[in-house]
């Protein structure tokens, strides 16, 4: 049944309107509590003896597009308890209506809190002005900090991962409840000791989904040795693909031989290629010196001391990762090469004209990129067939070898066929990686041990060794329904919150906004 709208219904419950006034600055309403008594905040006894009165201004929700200011006629009571040290106290109002010493009603405080959670400081203050809410950006952030994070039940399945305060410099840790799909904590760093201390206070956790780094694995093993650790499936797939890409990079010299691009004439090279060729000659001298010391039985640490090169450089040389002639990279022309080949065959050899035509198709590269390509083609037509041909980048070759043959052009098919015929070890590595991907998609962990033995005899042996070291977590990732994908999604949300505050939000504010808004 519908009820008539009364003036008292626009003010918080428990009050009555004494007088009201409306002007251009807003509405002012004088209110008074309807309760004849109040309770002492110290001893809790009820008192009805009024000592005095004072007026207190309280902001409330806007009314008809005008800000509302409540002027409360507040009473002071005498505490009648003999042993209570509080002789006089101001009357208290119902929970959630007006808090002690508050200058805003509870319903306005809730709205301010949600604005702060959603928008932060200045954006929320600007939006609040349009809503006729008298609140500043500092007040919004204080409310968010004061309310903090809502309590959450103890989790049993968690995801843990790192996030960047500042990329490549400082990192923190995020922890999510995977069952309830919400974040439950942020840690100031990603040190194993910090994560171990947090995990030690959660003995009920049974499953921990994490990335493939060793820090969180070590922390979880020490704090919760009986918990099941689950490696992240996306990282496993990505690591497997990267292992195949590394195998292609180590095989670039054999690939160049298979394609027929090993004869180099420096006079035919462009300026950029000439610089790379000179660097290659210097690298060959370095590689020969390092390999000579290695064959003599010198340890890596001693090689570093004698040659002055870094440990990473020495390891890459010993692994065969620095033997390619050119460190070919995928260029911005990669997707336009078939069209350029057709135009060149039709007789259009002007680099500037080709560049203008490419711009009309959405190409954003510079004129120099196209003219160097045209120069290379023009020189290649003047020499015999045993000169240097263009070899796709390692990333392009890895992509072509993993695509369906129906999705390849004729030239790409011929390139892949030449690579497969000339470097059969790459074909074996591709089969190993494809089998690993199939195991993860089908959630079949029965073939994991035979796969490791197979993979150790291929070009992706280092990846197989890493899987063997973390075999329990990898097996759980293959067969379990839990993964760290939810945590990655929460990291994306955390980055949005952090960037809204221009990277200046401290840990408590980030945690309050991320967890409170979930």
Short mmCIF file of C-alpha atoms in Angstrom, two decimals:
data_model
loop_
_atom_site.label_atom_id
_atom_site.label_comp_id
_atom_site.label_asym_id
_atom_site.label_seq_id
_atom_site.Cartn_x
_atom_site.Cartn_y
_atom_site.Cartn_z
CA UNK A 1 0.00 0.00 0.00
CA UNK A 2 1.38 3.40 -0.96
CA UNK A 3 2.01 5.93 1.79
CA UNK A 4 2.00 9.70 1.62
CA UNK A 5 5.39 11.41 1.47
CA UNK A 6 6.04 13.20 4.74
CA UNK A 7 8.77 15.78 5.38
CA UNK A 8 10.27 13.57 8.11
CA UNK A 9 10.94 10.82 5.56
CA UNK A 10 13.75 12.83 3.87
CA UNK A 11 15.89 12.97 7.05
CA UNK A 12 17.61 10.06 8.79
CA UNK A 13 15.37 7.89 10.99
CA UNK A 14 15.20 8.75 14.67
CA UNK A 15 14.98 12.50 14.08
CA UNK A 16 12.18 14.98 13.68
CA UNK A 17 12.20 18.27 11.79
CA UNK A 18 11.99 21.43 13.88
CA UNK A 19 12.38 24.03 11.12
CA UNK A 20 13.71 24.13 7.57
CA UNK A 21 14.86 26.74 5.08
CA UNK A 22 15.86 26.70 1.42
CA UNK A 23 18.03 29.27 -0.36
CA UNK A 24 20.39 29.40 -3.34
CA UNK A 25 23.21 27.77 -1.34
CA UNK A 26 21.13 24.73 -0.38
CA UNK A 27 18.69 23.45 2.20
CA UNK A 28 19.18 23.83 5.97
CA UNK A 29 17.09 21.62 8.24
CA UNK A 30 17.00 21.88 12.04
CA UNK A 31 16.45 18.40 13.50
CA UNK A 32 16.08 16.90 16.95
CA UNK A 33 16.30 13.34 18.22
CA UNK A 34 12.99 11.65 19.05
CA UNK A 35 14.48 9.50 21.81
CA UNK A 36 14.01 10.85 25.37
CA UNK A 37 17.09 9.03 26.69
CA UNK A 38 20.64 8.15 25.67
CA UNK A 39 23.31 5.73 26.90
CA UNK A 40 26.68 6.56 28.43
CA UNK A 41 29.57 5.68 26.09
CA UNK A 42 31.74 4.54 29.01
CA UNK A 43 29.52 2.47 31.28
CA UNK A 44 26.52 1.94 28.97
CA UNK A 45 23.90 3.07 31.50
CA UNK A 46 20.81 4.88 30.23
CA UNK A 47 20.24 8.46 31.32
CA UNK A 48 17.30 10.84 30.91
CA UNK A 49 18.75 13.84 32.80
CA UNK A 50 19.57 16.60 30.31
CA UNK A 51 22.50 18.81 31.28
CA UNK A 52 22.63 21.23 28.31
CA UNK A 53 22.31 21.48 24.56
CA UNK A 54 24.51 22.43 21.60
CA UNK A 55 24.08 22.53 17.86
CA UNK A 56 26.02 20.29 15.50
CA UNK A 57 26.15 20.63 11.71
CA UNK A 58 25.91 17.39 9.72
CA UNK A 59 26.00 17.03 5.93
CA UNK A 60 23.42 14.76 4.31
CA UNK A 61 22.46 13.53 0.87
CA UNK A 62 21.41 16.26 -1.62
CA UNK A 63 17.73 17.06 -2.04
CA UNK A 64 16.20 18.25 -5.32
CA UNK A 65 19.59 19.23 -6.71
CA UNK A 66 20.60 21.21 -3.61
CA UNK A 67 23.14 20.29 -0.92
CA UNK A 68 21.54 19.56 2.46
CA UNK A 69 22.93 20.68 5.80
CA UNK A 70 21.37 19.19 8.92
CA UNK A 71 21.65 21.24 12.11
CA UNK A 72 21.13 18.81 14.98
CA UNK A 73 19.97 20.07 18.37
CA UNK A 74 22.14 17.70 20.42
CA UNK A 75 21.61 17.19 24.14
CA UNK A 76 24.20 16.60 26.82
CA UNK A 77 23.18 14.12 29.51
CA UNK A 78 24.34 13.46 33.07
CA UNK A 79 25.53 9.92 33.78
CA UNK A 80 23.69 8.67 36.87
CA UNK A 81 26.02 5.72 37.49
CA UNK A 82 27.88 6.30 40.77
CA UNK A 83 31.13 4.56 39.76
CA UNK A 84 31.33 5.91 36.21
CA UNK A 85 34.01 8.52 35.60
CA UNK A 86 32.04 10.06 32.72
CA UNK A 87 29.87 12.67 34.40
CA UNK A 88 28.54 14.41 31.26
CA UNK A 89 28.24 12.98 27.76
CA UNK A 90 26.68 13.96 24.44
CA UNK A 91 23.80 11.85 23.26
CA UNK A 92 24.55 8.98 20.88
CA UNK A 93 22.48 8.13 17.84
CA UNK A 94 21.60 4.77 16.33
CA UNK A 95 24.31 2.73 14.61
CA UNK A 96 24.78 3.72 11.00
CA UNK A 97 22.82 6.97 11.33
CA UNK A 98 25.41 9.45 12.62
CA UNK A 99 28.70 8.31 14.16
CA UNK A 100 30.18 10.17 17.17
CA UNK A 101 31.97 13.36 16.11
CA UNK A 102 31.00 12.68 12.48
CA UNK A 103 30.18 15.58 10.17
CA UNK A 104 28.34 13.37 7.70
CA UNK A 105 25.39 11.04 8.04
CA UNK A 106 25.97 7.32 7.67
CA UNK A 107 24.26 7.14 4.30
CA UNK A 108 26.34 10.02 2.96
CA UNK A 109 29.48 8.41 4.37
CA UNK A 110 28.64 5.18 2.50
CA UNK A 111 28.21 7.08 -0.77
CA UNK A 112 31.50 8.94 -0.24
CA UNK A 113 33.24 5.63 0.48
CA UNK A 114 31.99 4.02 -2.74
CA UNK A 115 32.96 7.08 -4.77
CA UNK A 116 36.46 6.90 -3.34
CA UNK A 117 36.71 3.18 -4.08
CA UNK A 118 35.58 3.57 -7.67
CA UNK A 119 37.34 6.77 -8.72
CA UNK A 120 40.01 7.64 -6.18
CA UNK A 121 40.67 11.21 -5.02
CA UNK A 122 40.41 14.04 -7.52
CA UNK A 123 38.15 12.30 -10.08
CA UNK A 124 35.74 11.34 -7.30
CA UNK A 125 35.82 14.88 -5.84
CA UNK A 126 35.01 16.34 -9.26
CA UNK A 127 32.13 13.91 -9.69
CA UNK A 128 30.92 14.58 -6.14
CA UNK A 129 30.65 18.32 -6.88
CA UNK A 130 28.27 17.52 -9.72
CA UNK A 131 26.22 15.43 -7.28
CA UNK A 132 26.09 18.37 -4.82
CA UNK A 133 28.14 16.47 -2.25
CA UNK A 134 30.43 18.69 -0.15
CA UNK A 135 33.53 16.51 -0.03
CA UNK A 136 37.19 17.03 -1.01
CA UNK A 137 39.68 14.64 -2.58
CA UNK A 138 41.64 14.27 0.67
CA UNK A 139 38.44 13.44 2.55
CA UNK A 140 37.57 10.76 0.02
CA UNK A 141 40.92 9.06 0.45
CA UNK A 142 40.74 9.35 4.24
CA UNK A 143 37.35 7.62 4.23
CA UNK A 144 38.69 4.81 2.04
CA UNK A 145 41.72 4.36 4.30
CA UNK A 146 39.67 4.53 7.49
CA UNK A 147 37.21 1.87 6.39
CA UNK A 148 40.02 -0.34 5.09
CA UNK A 149 39.27 -3.80 3.73
CA UNK A 150 36.17 -5.82 4.56
CA UNK A 151 36.85 -9.05 6.49
CA UNK A 152 37.04 -12.18 4.38
CA UNK A 153 36.62 -15.83 5.40
CA UNK A 154 39.79 -17.93 5.63
CA UNK A 155 40.70 -19.18 2.13
CA UNK A 156 41.53 -22.77 1.27
CA UNK A 157 42.54 -22.28 -2.40
CA UNK A 158 44.73 -19.27 -3.15
CA UNK A 159 46.65 -17.81 -6.06
CA UNK A 160 49.86 -15.87 -5.49
CA UNK A 161 51.83 -13.79 -7.98
CA UNK A 162 53.95 -10.65 -8.21
CA UNK A 163 52.98 -7.24 -9.57
CA UNK A 164 55.08 -4.22 -10.44
CA UNK A 165 55.23 -1.09 -8.33
CA UNK A 166 57.67 0.09 -10.97
CA UNK A 167 58.59 -2.27 -13.76
CA UNK A 168 62.03 -3.89 -13.56
CA UNK A 169 62.73 -2.04 -10.30
CA UNK A 170 60.27 -2.78 -7.52
CA UNK A 171 57.63 -5.50 -7.14
CA UNK A 172 54.93 -6.51 -4.70
CA UNK A 173 52.83 -9.64 -4.13
CA UNK A 174 49.10 -10.17 -4.60
CA UNK A 175 47.15 -13.03 -3.03
CA UNK A 176 43.69 -14.07 -4.27
CA UNK A 177 40.98 -16.41 -3.01
CA UNK A 178 40.38 -18.54 -6.10
CA UNK A 179 37.17 -20.10 -4.78
CA UNK A 180 35.49 -16.73 -4.16
CA UNK A 181 37.29 -15.06 -7.08
CA UNK A 182 38.48 -12.01 -5.15
CA UNK A 183 41.80 -10.57 -3.89
CA UNK A 184 42.45 -10.89 -0.17
CA UNK A 185 45.87 -9.32 0.38
CA UNK A 186 48.76 -7.27 -0.95
CA UNK A 187 52.34 -7.60 0.25
CA UNK A 188 54.92 -4.85 -0.06
CA UNK A 189 57.55 -6.98 -1.85
CA UNK A 190 58.02 -10.38 -3.45
CA UNK A 191 60.68 -11.71 -1.11
CA UNK A 192 60.24 -15.38 -0.13
CA UNK A 193 60.41 -14.50 3.58
CA UNK A 194 57.48 -12.07 3.27
CA UNK A 195 55.31 -14.58 1.44
CA UNK A 196 56.32 -17.33 3.87
CA UNK A 197 55.29 -15.22 6.86
CA UNK A 198 51.85 -14.58 5.36
CA UNK A 199 51.33 -18.23 4.39
CA UNK A 200 52.38 -19.41 7.85
CA UNK A 201 49.39 -17.56 9.30
CA UNK A 202 46.98 -19.43 7.00
CA UNK A 203 47.30 -23.10 7.98
CA UNK A 204 43.93 -23.97 6.40
CA UNK A 205 45.21 -23.34 2.84
CA UNK A 206 45.23 -26.63 0.91
CA UNK A 207 46.02 -25.54 -2.68
CA UNK A 208 48.41 -22.81 -3.84
CA UNK A 209 48.41 -21.73 -7.51
CA UNK A 210 51.56 -19.85 -8.44
CA UNK A 211 53.82 -18.91 -11.33
CA UNK A 212 56.87 -20.96 -12.26
CA UNK A 213 59.33 -18.83 -10.28
CA UNK A 214 61.19 -20.48 -7.45
CA UNK A 215 60.60 -17.81 -4.79
CA UNK A 216 56.92 -18.55 -4.11
CA UNK A 217 57.51 -22.29 -4.48
CA UNK A 218 60.17 -22.17 -1.77
CA UNK A 219 58.00 -20.01 0.51
CA UNK A 220 54.99 -22.32 0.13
CA UNK A 221 57.07 -25.44 0.73
CA UNK A 222 58.47 -24.05 3.98
CA UNK A 223 55.26 -22.49 5.35
CA UNK A 224 52.72 -25.11 4.17
CA UNK A 225 54.56 -28.34 3.29
CA UNK A 226 51.29 -30.29 2.99
CA UNK A 227 49.64 -27.87 0.58
CA UNK A 228 49.38 -28.81 -3.10
CA UNK A 229 51.24 -26.40 -5.39
CA UNK A 230 49.83 -25.80 -8.87
CA UNK A 231 51.96 -24.21 -11.61
CA UNK A 232 50.23 -21.70 -13.85
CA UNK A 233 49.07 -23.33 -17.09
CA UNK A 234 49.44 -20.15 -19.17
CA UNK A 235 53.06 -19.80 -18.09
CA UNK A 236 53.68 -23.44 -18.94
CA UNK A 237 52.29 -22.94 -22.44
CA UNK A 238 54.25 -19.71 -22.86
CA UNK A 239 57.49 -21.26 -21.56
CA UNK A 240 57.10 -24.17 -23.96
CA UNK A 241 56.61 -21.82 -26.93
CA UNK A 242 59.58 -19.73 -25.83
CA UNK A 243 61.71 -22.87 -25.55
CA UNK A 244 60.94 -23.69 -29.18
CA UNK A 245 61.77 -20.11 -30.19
CA UNK A 246 65.14 -20.43 -28.42
CA UNK A 247 65.76 -23.67 -30.31
CA UNK A 248 65.10 -21.86 -33.59
CA UNK A 249 67.48 -19.06 -32.59
CA UNK A 250 70.24 -21.53 -31.79
CA UNK A 251 69.69 -23.19 -35.18
CA UNK A 252 69.75 -20.04 -37.31
CA UNK A 253 73.08 -20.92 -38.92
CA UNK A 254 71.76 -24.32 -40.03
CA UNK A 255 68.53 -22.66 -41.18
CA UNK A 256 70.51 -20.21 -43.29
CA UNK A 257 72.39 -23.11 -44.87
CA UNK A 258 69.12 -24.94 -45.54
CA UNK A 259 67.55 -21.90 -47.20
CA UNK A 260 70.73 -21.24 -49.17
CA UNK A 261 71.77 -17.87 -47.76
CA UNK A 262 75.28 -18.44 -46.43
CA UNK A 263 77.35 -16.74 -49.14
CA UNK A 264 77.90 -13.14 -48.13
CA UNK A 265 79.32 -10.35 -50.29
CA UNK A 266 79.86 -7.24 -48.12
CA UNK A 267 79.61 -4.90 -51.12
CA UNK A 268 75.99 -5.96 -51.63
CA UNK A 269 74.91 -5.24 -48.07
CA UNK A 270 72.93 -2.20 -47.00
CA UNK A 271 74.33 0.14 -44.38
CA UNK A 272 72.35 -1.54 -41.57
CA UNK A 273 73.35 -5.03 -42.73
CA UNK A 274 77.01 -3.99 -43.02
CA UNK A 275 77.00 -2.92 -39.36
CA UNK A 276 75.50 -6.26 -38.38
CA UNK A 277 78.06 -8.13 -40.48
CA UNK A 278 80.94 -6.30 -38.82
CA UNK A 279 79.43 -7.16 -35.44
CA UNK A 280 79.17 -10.77 -36.55
CA UNK A 281 82.89 -10.89 -37.39
CA UNK A 282 83.69 -9.47 -33.95
CA UNK A 283 81.38 -12.00 -32.29
CA UNK A 284 83.04 -14.84 -34.16
CA UNK A 285 86.42 -13.87 -32.70
CA UNK A 286 84.92 -13.72 -29.21
CA UNK A 287 83.11 -17.03 -29.68
CA UNK A 288 86.28 -18.75 -30.90
CA UNK A 289 88.26 -17.56 -27.86
CA UNK A 290 85.56 -18.71 -25.43
CA UNK A 291 85.12 -22.10 -27.13
CA UNK A 292 88.89 -22.67 -27.12
CA UNK A 293 89.02 -22.12 -23.35
CA UNK A 294 85.97 -24.34 -22.84
CA UNK A 295 87.47 -27.21 -24.85
CA UNK A 296 90.56 -26.91 -22.67
CA UNK A 297 88.42 -27.64 -19.61
CA UNK A 298 88.39 -24.11 -18.19
CA UNK A 299 85.40 -23.40 -15.93
CA UNK A 300 82.86 -20.71 -16.83
CA UNK A 301 83.92 -18.54 -13.89
CA UNK A 302 87.54 -18.63 -15.03
CA UNK A 303 86.53 -17.88 -18.64
CA UNK A 304 84.67 -14.80 -17.39
CA UNK A 305 87.74 -13.67 -15.48
CA UNK A 306 90.14 -14.19 -18.40
CA UNK A 307 88.02 -12.73 -21.22
CA UNK A 308 86.21 -9.99 -19.33
CA UNK A 309 82.83 -10.99 -20.77
CA UNK A 310 79.75 -11.47 -18.62
CA UNK A 311 78.62 -14.85 -17.38
CA UNK A 312 75.47 -14.59 -19.52
CA UNK A 313 77.50 -13.98 -22.69
CA UNK A 314 79.75 -16.95 -21.97
CA UNK A 315 76.76 -19.21 -21.33
CA UNK A 316 75.06 -18.11 -24.58
CA UNK A 317 78.24 -18.86 -26.55
CA UNK A 318 78.55 -22.32 -25.01
CA UNK A 319 74.88 -23.00 -25.77
CA UNK A 320 75.32 -21.92 -29.39
CA UNK A 321 73.05 -18.88 -29.15
CA UNK A 322 75.54 -16.39 -30.70
CA UNK A 323 76.52 -18.15 -33.91
CA UNK A 324 74.10 -16.58 -36.39
CA UNK A 325 75.43 -14.33 -39.15
CA UNK A 326 72.74 -11.69 -38.75
CA UNK A 327 70.55 -11.22 -35.68
CA UNK A 328 67.54 -10.91 -37.96
CA UNK A 329 64.48 -9.29 -36.43
CA UNK A 330 60.92 -9.12 -37.67
CA UNK A 331 60.52 -5.77 -39.41
CA UNK A 332 57.49 -3.56 -39.86
CA UNK A 333 57.40 -4.66 -43.54
CA UNK A 334 56.78 -8.29 -42.61
CA UNK A 335 53.05 -8.27 -43.37
CA UNK A 336 53.46 -6.22 -46.55
CA UNK A 337 56.20 -8.32 -48.20
CA UNK A 338 53.85 -10.36 -50.47
CA UNK A 339 52.33 -7.13 -51.82
CA UNK A 340 55.78 -5.60 -52.32
CA UNK A 341 56.95 -8.68 -54.21
CA UNK A 342 53.97 -8.39 -56.56
CA UNK A 343 54.61 -4.69 -57.14
CA UNK A 344 58.29 -5.34 -57.81
CA UNK A 345 57.46 -8.08 -60.31
CA UNK A 346 55.09 -5.63 -62.04
CA UNK A 347 57.96 -3.19 -62.55
CA UNK A 348 57.33 -0.67 -59.76
CA UNK A 349 60.87 -0.15 -58.43
CA UNK A 350 60.64 3.37 -56.96
CA UNK A 351 61.02 3.14 -53.18
CA UNK A 352 59.31 6.46 -52.44
CA UNK A 353 56.29 5.56 -54.58
CA UNK A 354 56.01 2.17 -52.91
CA UNK A 355 56.20 3.84 -49.48
CA UNK A 356 53.35 6.22 -50.35
CA UNK A 357 51.22 3.30 -51.53
CA UNK A 358 51.97 1.43 -48.32
CA UNK A 359 50.93 4.44 -46.25
CA UNK A 360 47.52 4.32 -47.90
CA UNK A 361 47.24 0.71 -46.66
CA UNK A 362 48.02 1.67 -43.06
CA UNK A 363 51.81 1.23 -43.00
CA UNK A 364 53.37 3.41 -40.28
CA UNK A 365 57.05 2.80 -40.96
CA UNK A 366 59.52 5.33 -42.30
CA UNK A 367 60.59 5.93 -45.90
CA UNK A 368 64.05 4.53 -45.15
CA UNK A 369 62.67 1.08 -44.37
CA UNK A 370 61.09 0.80 -47.83
CA UNK A 371 64.00 2.32 -49.74
CA UNK A 372 66.47 -0.06 -48.08
CA UNK A 373 64.26 -2.96 -49.08
CA UNK A 374 64.14 -1.67 -52.66
CA UNK A 375 67.93 -1.20 -52.66
CA UNK A 376 68.43 -4.75 -51.46
CA UNK A 377 66.14 -6.12 -54.19
CA UNK A 378 67.79 -4.02 -56.86
CA UNK A 379 71.26 -5.26 -55.91
CA UNK A 380 70.11 -8.85 -55.63
CA UNK A 381 68.96 -8.83 -59.27
CA UNK A 382 72.48 -7.93 -60.43
CA UNK A 383 74.28 -10.87 -58.81
CA UNK A 384 74.24 -14.63 -59.20
CA UNK A 385 72.11 -17.02 -57.24
CA UNK A 386 74.70 -17.92 -54.58
CA UNK A 387 74.61 -14.53 -52.89
CA UNK A 388 72.88 -13.74 -49.64
CA UNK A 389 69.09 -14.18 -49.65
CA UNK A 390 66.81 -12.64 -47.07
CA UNK A 391 66.16 -15.02 -44.17
CA UNK A 392 63.08 -14.51 -41.99
CA UNK A 393 63.62 -13.76 -38.32
CA UNK A 394 63.73 -16.57 -35.78
CA UNK A 395 60.35 -15.53 -34.44
CA UNK A 396 58.85 -15.63 -37.94
CA UNK A 397 60.30 -19.08 -38.64
CA UNK A 398 58.98 -20.39 -35.33
CA UNK A 399 55.54 -19.01 -36.16
CA UNK A 400 55.55 -20.49 -39.68
CA UNK A 401 56.60 -23.91 -38.39
CA UNK A 402 53.71 -24.01 -35.92
CA UNK A 403 50.97 -22.82 -38.28
CA UNK A 404 48.74 -25.08 -40.35
CA UNK A 405 50.03 -25.57 -43.88
CA UNK A 406 46.71 -24.36 -45.29
CA UNK A 407 47.35 -20.95 -43.67
CA UNK A 408 50.74 -20.47 -45.37
CA UNK A 409 51.49 -18.85 -48.69
CA UNK A 410 53.47 -20.68 -51.37
CA UNK A 411 56.71 -18.88 -50.47
CA UNK A 412 56.20 -19.58 -46.76
CA UNK A 413 55.49 -23.24 -47.50
CA UNK A 414 58.72 -23.57 -49.47
CA UNK A 415 60.67 -21.88 -46.65
CA UNK A 416 59.22 -24.24 -44.02
CA UNK A 417 59.89 -27.27 -46.20
CA UNK A 418 63.52 -26.23 -46.68
CA UNK A 419 63.97 -25.72 -42.93
CA UNK A 420 62.38 -29.06 -42.08
CA UNK A 421 64.54 -30.87 -44.61
CA UNK A 422 67.75 -29.13 -43.57
CA UNK A 423 67.25 -29.03 -39.78
CA UNK A 424 65.32 -32.18 -38.75
CA UNK A 425 66.12 -31.56 -35.08
CA UNK A 426 63.75 -28.58 -35.19
CA UNK A 427 60.97 -30.85 -36.39
CA UNK A 428 61.55 -33.12 -33.39
CA UNK A 429 61.52 -30.10 -31.06
CA UNK A 430 58.25 -28.90 -32.58
CA UNK A 431 56.66 -32.32 -32.03
CA UNK A 432 57.82 -32.30 -28.41
CA UNK A 433 56.24 -28.90 -27.77
CA UNK A 434 53.04 -29.83 -29.59
CA UNK A 435 52.72 -32.95 -27.44
CA UNK A 436 53.17 -30.89 -24.28
CA UNK A 437 50.44 -28.46 -25.38
CA UNK A 438 48.10 -31.37 -26.12
CA UNK A 439 48.68 -32.80 -22.63
CA UNK A 440 47.71 -29.50 -21.03
CA UNK A 441 44.62 -28.99 -23.21
CA UNK A 442 43.37 -32.53 -22.59
CA UNK A 443 44.40 -32.49 -18.91
CA UNK A 444 46.16 -35.81 -19.34
CA UNK A 445 49.15 -36.20 -17.03
CA UNK A 446 49.80 -39.91 -17.62
CA UNK A 447 52.36 -39.25 -20.37
CA UNK A 448 54.30 -36.57 -18.50
CA UNK A 449 57.20 -38.82 -17.43
CA UNK A 450 57.73 -40.35 -20.90
CA UNK A 451 57.48 -36.86 -22.38
CA UNK A 452 60.30 -35.61 -20.14
CA UNK A 453 62.55 -38.46 -21.26
CA UNK A 454 61.69 -37.71 -24.91
CA UNK A 455 62.18 -33.94 -24.53
CA UNK A 456 65.58 -34.30 -22.83
CA UNK A 457 66.95 -35.76 -26.06
CA UNK A 458 65.77 -32.79 -28.16
CA UNK A 459 66.65 -29.11 -28.59
CA UNK A 460 64.24 -28.16 -25.75
CA UNK A 461 66.10 -30.18 -23.12
CA UNK A 462 66.48 -27.15 -20.83
CA UNK A 463 62.71 -26.71 -20.70
CA UNK A 464 62.25 -30.40 -19.96
CA UNK A 465 64.77 -30.18 -17.12
CA UNK A 466 62.83 -27.26 -15.64
CA UNK A 467 59.60 -29.27 -15.81
CA UNK A 468 61.32 -32.21 -14.13
CA UNK A 469 62.50 -30.03 -11.25
CA UNK A 470 58.93 -28.80 -10.65
CA UNK A 471 57.23 -32.04 -11.62
CA UNK A 472 54.64 -32.11 -8.81
CA UNK A 473 53.34 -28.60 -9.51
CA UNK A 474 53.37 -29.19 -13.27
CA UNK A 475 51.44 -32.44 -12.90
CA UNK A 476 48.90 -30.68 -10.70
CA UNK A 477 48.59 -27.93 -13.32
CA UNK A 478 47.86 -30.50 -16.02
CA UNK A 479 45.18 -32.44 -14.13
CA UNK A 480 43.76 -29.82 -11.73
CA UNK A 481 41.00 -27.32 -12.48
CA UNK A 482 42.82 -24.57 -10.57
CA UNK A 483 45.11 -22.10 -12.25
CA UNK A 484 46.56 -18.65 -11.65
CA UNK A 485 44.54 -16.95 -14.40
CA UNK A 486 42.24 -15.28 -11.87
CA UNK A 487 45.25 -13.76 -10.13
CA UNK A 488 46.52 -12.35 -13.43
CA UNK A 489 43.12 -10.73 -13.94
CA UNK A 490 43.25 -9.13 -10.50
CA UNK A 491 46.74 -7.81 -11.31
CA UNK A 492 45.27 -6.09 -14.36
CA UNK A 493 42.65 -4.46 -12.14
CA UNK A 494 45.33 -3.46 -9.63
CA UNK A 495 47.36 -1.78 -12.40
CA UNK A 496 44.28 0.23 -13.37
CA UNK A 497 43.78 1.39 -9.78
CA UNK A 498 47.47 2.24 -9.41
CA UNK A 499 47.53 4.26 -12.62
CA UNK A 500 44.37 6.14 -11.64
CA UNK A 501 46.40 7.48 -8.73
CA UNK A 502 49.41 8.19 -10.97
CA UNK A 503 51.45 5.55 -9.14
CA UNK A 504 51.41 7.49 -5.87
CA UNK A 505 49.02 5.29 -3.86
CA UNK A 506 50.58 3.56 -0.87
CA UNK A 507 50.01 -0.08 -0.03
CA UNK A 508 47.11 0.46 2.40
CA UNK A 509 45.23 2.65 -0.08
CA UNK A 510 45.81 0.26 -2.98
CA UNK A 511 44.65 -2.65 -0.85
CA UNK A 512 41.57 -0.81 0.36
CA UNK A 513 40.53 0.21 -3.15
CA UNK A 514 41.25 -3.15 -4.77
CA UNK A 515 39.72 -5.40 -2.11
CA UNK A 516 36.97 -3.02 -0.98
CA UNK A 517 35.63 -2.59 -4.51
CA UNK A 518 35.53 -6.33 -5.25
#
